[in-house]
């Protein structure tokens, strides 16, 4: 179990309340208690008052090793911010409900659906997208294998497939065929290029995976 | 999705105090995989989301005496792969391994899994005000109810969607709940509630209460367990029928049995009648069949889900025989 993101996202890391406070022009911070809360005790000063509620804010996202500053609404999903604010359009928005895998990115090293992740909730965590894999113009072994072994047809699901494979091989560098199928089972391919996808992942593993 | 205030709670206390006393006003977020879906569908439109990610020390699986304790924010994937859980609670790691998809198991928390909201398609449609949402009709009763309850429905016929909750029930887990004045612990069977007790909620939590830990007693020596889930496709699918069976065995003689059905009722359904058929008896084809028949005692299928009754009998029998 990784404990790393607990450490990273503690407190207000990368998160500014100031911009919001300036926006609503209130000087009142702290001590205010939510209505209806009587026994707040020693935590009273820590509870955010309604004036402090942040419905949009400037946050810092760590994407592909770079800190990117961006102003987002609370409701913005990570996939929408990657694509529309950071111009990282490699990550695809498919179903929007966590049932296709096209939006898969790595968060703290693990494959995750960016359509069911709020950008606000990704603050302080390491996000890797398809754009972050190649180094010095050199494709990653997984990307190279998908290219060589035709791990796609139309290509729409491919970035998500590749990110799932990256996450799988990082954890399990020598997966069996069964483990590959299971590891890739959170990604649909409507062209049904599955056989080639599995071969690509197996070949990438042979070449040292990540 | 309607916009909302995003609150990063830094302690359990801060989380429960920030939540307040109105369900419509605020929602607590673990991994967000269910809550964001509800908000995208406008089924739930809170003004405030209280995020637990920054709360320290809620992510662990550890042994404490004869208990295994699981922190609320522990991922489903961690529950699936943990060796303490695998060796003591096979039915739990198996249930966790069958939840949703690899990505969703990485993202979803164990507390979020047992607190997730129903999947009834009328419930998930924001245009429909059914009984559970304060309306006057259960649309499933007269409409499409292929996946609905065959047991325990009264007024509302949802099935509880969590796979892990079924296994937790088979191991007599306890749920630790934090509230503004402190914390309490309840048996999992007191945690979930039937529609006859509360039409609108699936468990006893109040708006300003959160689950902080699930603890599970290590079973007595000689206990074996398994979990079977029937789903229409191999991934992403909620159970059509599920069962967790835990048996304390002396040779083939059963000293103690827990048989819990998933996707049968609005709560994980402990089948006392089936357990009684096994306890004190030798397990064989015949006793397993009798327990299987008893497992759905008093079932009341709806217009479209009677097929589930036989399905439950089959998997209960198969699960029992798998263990001897
Ligand atoms: C496509 C898809 C398929 C799925 N298939 C399955 C499946 O086969 N089996 C299965 O079991 N599940 C399945 N799920 C459900 C999934 O496992 C849950 O969404 C997940 O476990 C919820 O965890 P979370 O941390 O993301 O919860 P969240 O979305 O953060 O929260 C879920 C609910 O619980 C509440 N909550 C969260 N944490 C707490 C807490 N600590 N105390 C009190 N309340 C809390 C929230 O307010 C919310 O109402 C599926 C989900 C999707 C999207
Ligand atoms: S089964 Fe429950 S949630 Fe579904 S329509 Fe009926 S009352 Fe609503």
XYZ file of C-alpha atoms in Angstrom, chain B:
324
model
C -22.213 18.555 -12.496
C -23.406 21.415 -10.310
C -20.490 23.333 -8.839
C -19.769 23.027 -5.129
C -17.352 24.119 -2.463
C -14.417 21.746 -2.124
C -13.269 21.316 1.449
C -10.077 19.442 2.250
C -10.589 18.076 5.728
C -7.339 17.700 7.666
C -8.752 15.614 10.497
C -11.690 13.307 11.119
C -13.096 15.848 13.525
C -12.886 18.591 10.961
C -14.581 16.356 8.405
C -17.600 15.533 10.561
C -17.972 19.122 11.723
C -17.761 20.405 8.149
C -20.435 17.976 6.986
C -23.261 19.451 9.031
C -26.690 17.940 9.454
C -28.306 18.161 6.027
C -27.767 15.394 3.460
C -28.525 17.784 0.603
C -26.055 20.370 1.773
C -22.807 18.400 2.010
C -21.312 15.069 0.960
C -18.206 13.256 2.108
C -15.798 12.067 -0.580
C -13.391 9.138 -0.340
C -12.152 8.125 -3.783
C -15.084 9.877 -5.432
C -15.802 7.073 -7.906
C -19.437 6.776 -6.830
C -20.073 10.301 -5.598
C -18.807 11.963 -8.796
C -21.069 9.653 -10.808
C -24.036 10.711 -8.710
C -23.133 14.373 -9.049
C -22.623 14.093 -12.814
C -26.110 12.592 -13.048
C -27.560 15.290 -10.768
C -28.848 12.549 -8.477
C -26.954 14.262 -5.704
C -26.276 18.007 -5.870
C -24.491 18.985 -2.652
C -23.271 22.537 -2.131
C -20.164 21.267 -0.414
C -17.920 18.239 -0.825
C -15.773 17.295 2.140
C -12.754 15.433 0.845
C -11.000 12.979 3.157
C -7.773 12.455 1.225
C -5.665 14.767 3.382
C -6.868 13.251 6.659
C -3.800 11.475 8.031
C -3.736 7.912 9.359
C -6.855 6.527 7.693
C -4.962 4.276 5.306
C -3.767 1.016 6.815
C -4.293 -2.695 7.211
C -2.906 -3.881 10.518
C -3.279 -6.597 13.103
C -4.279 -5.636 16.629
C -4.674 -8.681 18.881
C -7.174 -10.952 17.172
C -8.518 -8.164 14.958
C -7.474 -7.061 11.517
C -8.163 -3.363 11.227
C -8.673 -1.625 7.916
C -8.558 2.171 7.708
C -11.413 3.880 5.855
C -9.219 5.280 3.065
C -7.502 1.979 2.278
C -7.976 1.233 -1.414
C -10.006 -1.743 -2.569
C -6.878 -2.882 -4.445
C -4.923 -2.939 -1.166
C -7.631 -5.070 0.463
C -7.514 -7.404 -2.529
C -3.762 -7.973 -2.399
C -2.927 -7.739 1.309
C -1.435 -10.969 2.648
C -3.010 -10.688 6.115
C -6.401 -10.477 4.471
C -5.700 -13.212 1.941
C -4.631 -15.664 4.632
C -7.445 -14.906 7.100
C -10.346 -13.772 4.959
C -10.209 -15.454 1.559
C -13.809 -14.439 0.832
C -12.931 -10.784 1.405
C -9.902 -10.630 -0.856
C -11.872 -12.503 -3.492
C -14.792 -10.080 -3.236
C -12.403 -7.120 -3.459
C -10.734 -8.660 -6.508
C -14.085 -8.801 -8.290
C -15.088 -5.174 -7.678
C -15.436 -3.013 -10.787
C -12.112 -2.726 -12.688
C -8.400 -2.389 -11.812
C -8.504 1.410 -12.045
C -11.630 1.641 -9.880
C -10.055 -0.678 -7.303
C -7.029 1.639 -7.164
C -9.248 4.687 -6.743
C -12.092 3.433 -4.565
C -11.760 3.333 -0.796
C -13.044 0.492 1.330
C -15.335 2.799 3.338
C -16.671 4.281 0.102
C -17.343 0.773 -1.142
C -19.582 -0.176 1.755
C -21.214 3.293 1.803
C -21.856 3.520 -1.948
C -25.373 4.403 -3.049
C -27.788 2.053 -4.857
C -27.584 1.270 -8.541
C -31.317 0.965 -9.190
C -31.703 2.636 -12.592
C -34.696 4.656 -11.437
C -32.730 5.894 -8.470
C -29.825 6.912 -10.740
C -32.118 8.883 -13.064
C -32.379 12.465 -11.820
C -35.661 12.917 -13.665
C -37.382 10.297 -11.532
C -38.573 10.962 -8.005
C -39.047 7.458 -6.678
C -39.822 6.443 -3.099
C -36.168 6.312 -2.069
C -35.738 9.899 -3.202
C -38.810 11.139 -1.402
C -41.335 10.493 -4.169
C -44.488 8.405 -3.922
C -43.846 5.406 -6.150
C -41.364 2.602 -6.559
C -40.947 2.515 -10.310
C -39.103 -0.795 -10.184
C -42.173 -2.493 -8.778
C -44.132 -1.926 -11.975
C -41.208 -1.362 -14.330
C -37.905 -3.068 -15.120
C -36.656 -5.046 -12.147
C -34.363 -7.703 -13.556
C -31.583 -6.869 -11.072
C -33.718 -5.988 -8.075
C -34.284 -7.619 -4.707
C -35.849 -11.014 -4.117
C -35.564 -10.707 -0.341
C -36.075 -7.927 2.196
C -37.594 -5.367 -0.151
C -40.587 -3.549 1.240
C -41.538 -0.357 -0.536
C -38.111 -0.143 -2.158
C -36.419 -3.083 -3.872
C -32.802 -2.043 -4.361
C -30.032 -4.561 -3.880
C -27.015 -3.414 -1.938
C -24.291 -2.877 -4.550
C -21.170 -3.566 -2.481
C -19.333 -6.862 -2.962
C -16.989 -6.367 -0.029
C -19.866 -5.691 2.399
C -21.153 -9.211 1.738
C -17.855 -10.735 2.831
C -17.455 -8.349 5.756
C -20.833 -9.576 6.996
C -19.702 -13.202 6.746
C -16.800 -12.336 9.078
C -18.825 -10.388 11.675
C -16.961 -7.157 10.969
C -17.410 -4.053 13.074
C -17.770 -0.570 11.664
C -16.226 2.363 13.482
C -18.121 5.609 13.040
C -16.926 9.109 13.905
C -19.413 11.847 14.776
C -19.037 15.369 16.145
C -19.068 14.153 19.754
C -16.673 11.253 19.389
C -16.891 7.783 17.925
C -18.795 4.520 18.228
C -18.543 1.029 16.859
C -21.397 -1.132 15.583
C -21.684 -4.658 14.249
C -21.988 -4.678 10.496
C -25.456 -6.196 10.768
C -26.598 -3.151 12.723
C -24.909 -0.854 10.215
C -27.042 -1.683 7.181
C -30.765 -0.974 7.281
C -33.733 -2.306 5.342
C -36.237 0.000 3.602
C -38.793 -0.897 6.248
C -36.569 0.884 8.767
C -35.355 3.718 6.543
C -36.639 4.157 3.021
C -34.065 6.752 2.068
C -30.739 5.461 3.358
C -28.920 2.134 3.223
C -27.162 2.408 6.570
C -27.436 4.101 9.941
C -25.021 6.946 9.174
C -26.247 10.467 9.844
C -25.119 13.330 7.580
C -22.302 14.276 9.938
C -21.045 10.762 10.582
C -18.303 8.984 8.690
C -16.844 5.507 8.735
C -13.235 5.586 9.929
C -12.346 1.903 10.280
C -13.591 -1.590 9.587
C -12.260 -4.241 11.944
C -12.621 -7.944 11.397
C -12.008 -10.661 13.987
C -9.559 -13.330 12.853
C -11.645 -16.481 12.414
C -11.180 -19.487 14.676
C -8.803 -22.222 13.547
C -10.304 -24.453 10.910
C -12.331 -21.695 9.270
C -12.439 -21.573 5.495
C -14.239 -19.099 3.308
C -15.064 -18.280 -0.271
C -16.978 -15.766 -2.367
C -18.841 -16.326 -5.616
C -20.127 -13.547 -7.824
C -22.322 -13.962 -10.893
C -21.952 -11.059 -13.285
C -23.008 -10.588 -16.886
C -19.565 -9.479 -18.027
C -16.224 -10.142 -16.435
C -15.375 -6.570 -15.489
C -17.204 -3.413 -14.326
C -20.342 -5.318 -13.501
C -22.221 -5.255 -10.261
C -23.282 -8.678 -9.022
C -26.432 -10.245 -10.399
C -26.049 -12.639 -7.486
C -23.283 -13.116 -4.970
C -22.535 -15.166 -1.902
C -19.907 -15.245 0.820
C -19.638 -18.441 2.821
C -17.450 -18.888 5.867
C -17.403 -22.287 7.621
C -15.601 -23.490 10.712
C -14.909 -27.091 9.946
C -13.820 -30.113 11.918
C -13.043 -32.545 9.159
C -16.215 -32.303 7.099
C -18.352 -31.466 10.085
C -19.500 -27.867 10.243
C -19.284 -26.220 13.671
C -20.197 -22.717 12.606
C -21.518 -21.257 9.386
C -22.002 -17.821 7.901
C -23.862 -17.584 4.621
C -24.436 -14.104 3.253
C -26.129 -13.275 -0.029
C -25.153 -10.275 -2.154
C -27.453 -8.550 -4.674
C -30.369 -10.400 -3.092
C -31.713 -7.702 -0.800
C -31.294 -4.023 0.119
C -28.625 -5.127 2.612
C -26.047 -7.936 2.612
C -28.483 -10.757 3.432
C -27.429 -13.137 6.164
C -29.258 -16.368 5.572
C -29.828 -17.789 9.055
C -31.977 -20.620 7.715
C -29.153 -21.841 5.516
C -26.624 -21.562 8.333
C -28.848 -23.690 10.586
C -28.986 -26.424 7.962
C -25.206 -26.771 8.148
C -24.261 -26.214 11.763
C -23.618 -29.481 13.585
C -23.907 -31.487 10.377
C -21.480 -33.174 8.038
C -21.188 -31.333 4.792
C -22.038 -33.320 1.709
C -24.034 -32.953 -1.471
C -27.300 -33.440 0.418
C -26.744 -31.030 3.328
C -25.310 -28.446 0.944
C -28.433 -28.718 -1.185
C -30.681 -28.317 1.845
C -28.782 -25.220 2.932
C -28.963 -23.865 -0.603
C -32.740 -24.359 -0.722
C -33.120 -22.707 2.677
C -30.905 -19.748 1.756
C -33.689 -17.968 -0.116
C -36.455 -18.963 2.295
C -39.442 -16.598 2.063
C -38.208 -15.025 -1.146
C -40.587 -12.709 -2.972
C -39.499 -12.275 -6.561
C -40.758 -9.371 -8.648
C -42.095 -9.534 -12.201
C -38.663 -9.866 -13.819
C -36.206 -11.359 -11.353
C -37.475 -14.795 -10.301
C -34.501 -16.317 -12.141
C -32.303 -15.032 -9.325
C -33.848 -17.424 -6.801
C -32.473 -20.515 -8.553
C -29.211 -18.683 -9.202
C -28.745 -18.110 -5.475
C -29.475 -21.753 -4.671
C -26.868 -22.832 -7.210
C -24.071 -20.577 -6.016
C -24.757 -21.208 -2.327
C -24.418 -24.947 -2.925
C -21.329 -24.506 -5.064
C -19.668 -22.239 -2.493
C -20.337 -24.666 0.376
C -18.985 -27.651 -1.526
C -15.919 -25.666 -2.597
C -14.858 -25.562 1.057
C -14.802 -29.295 1.823
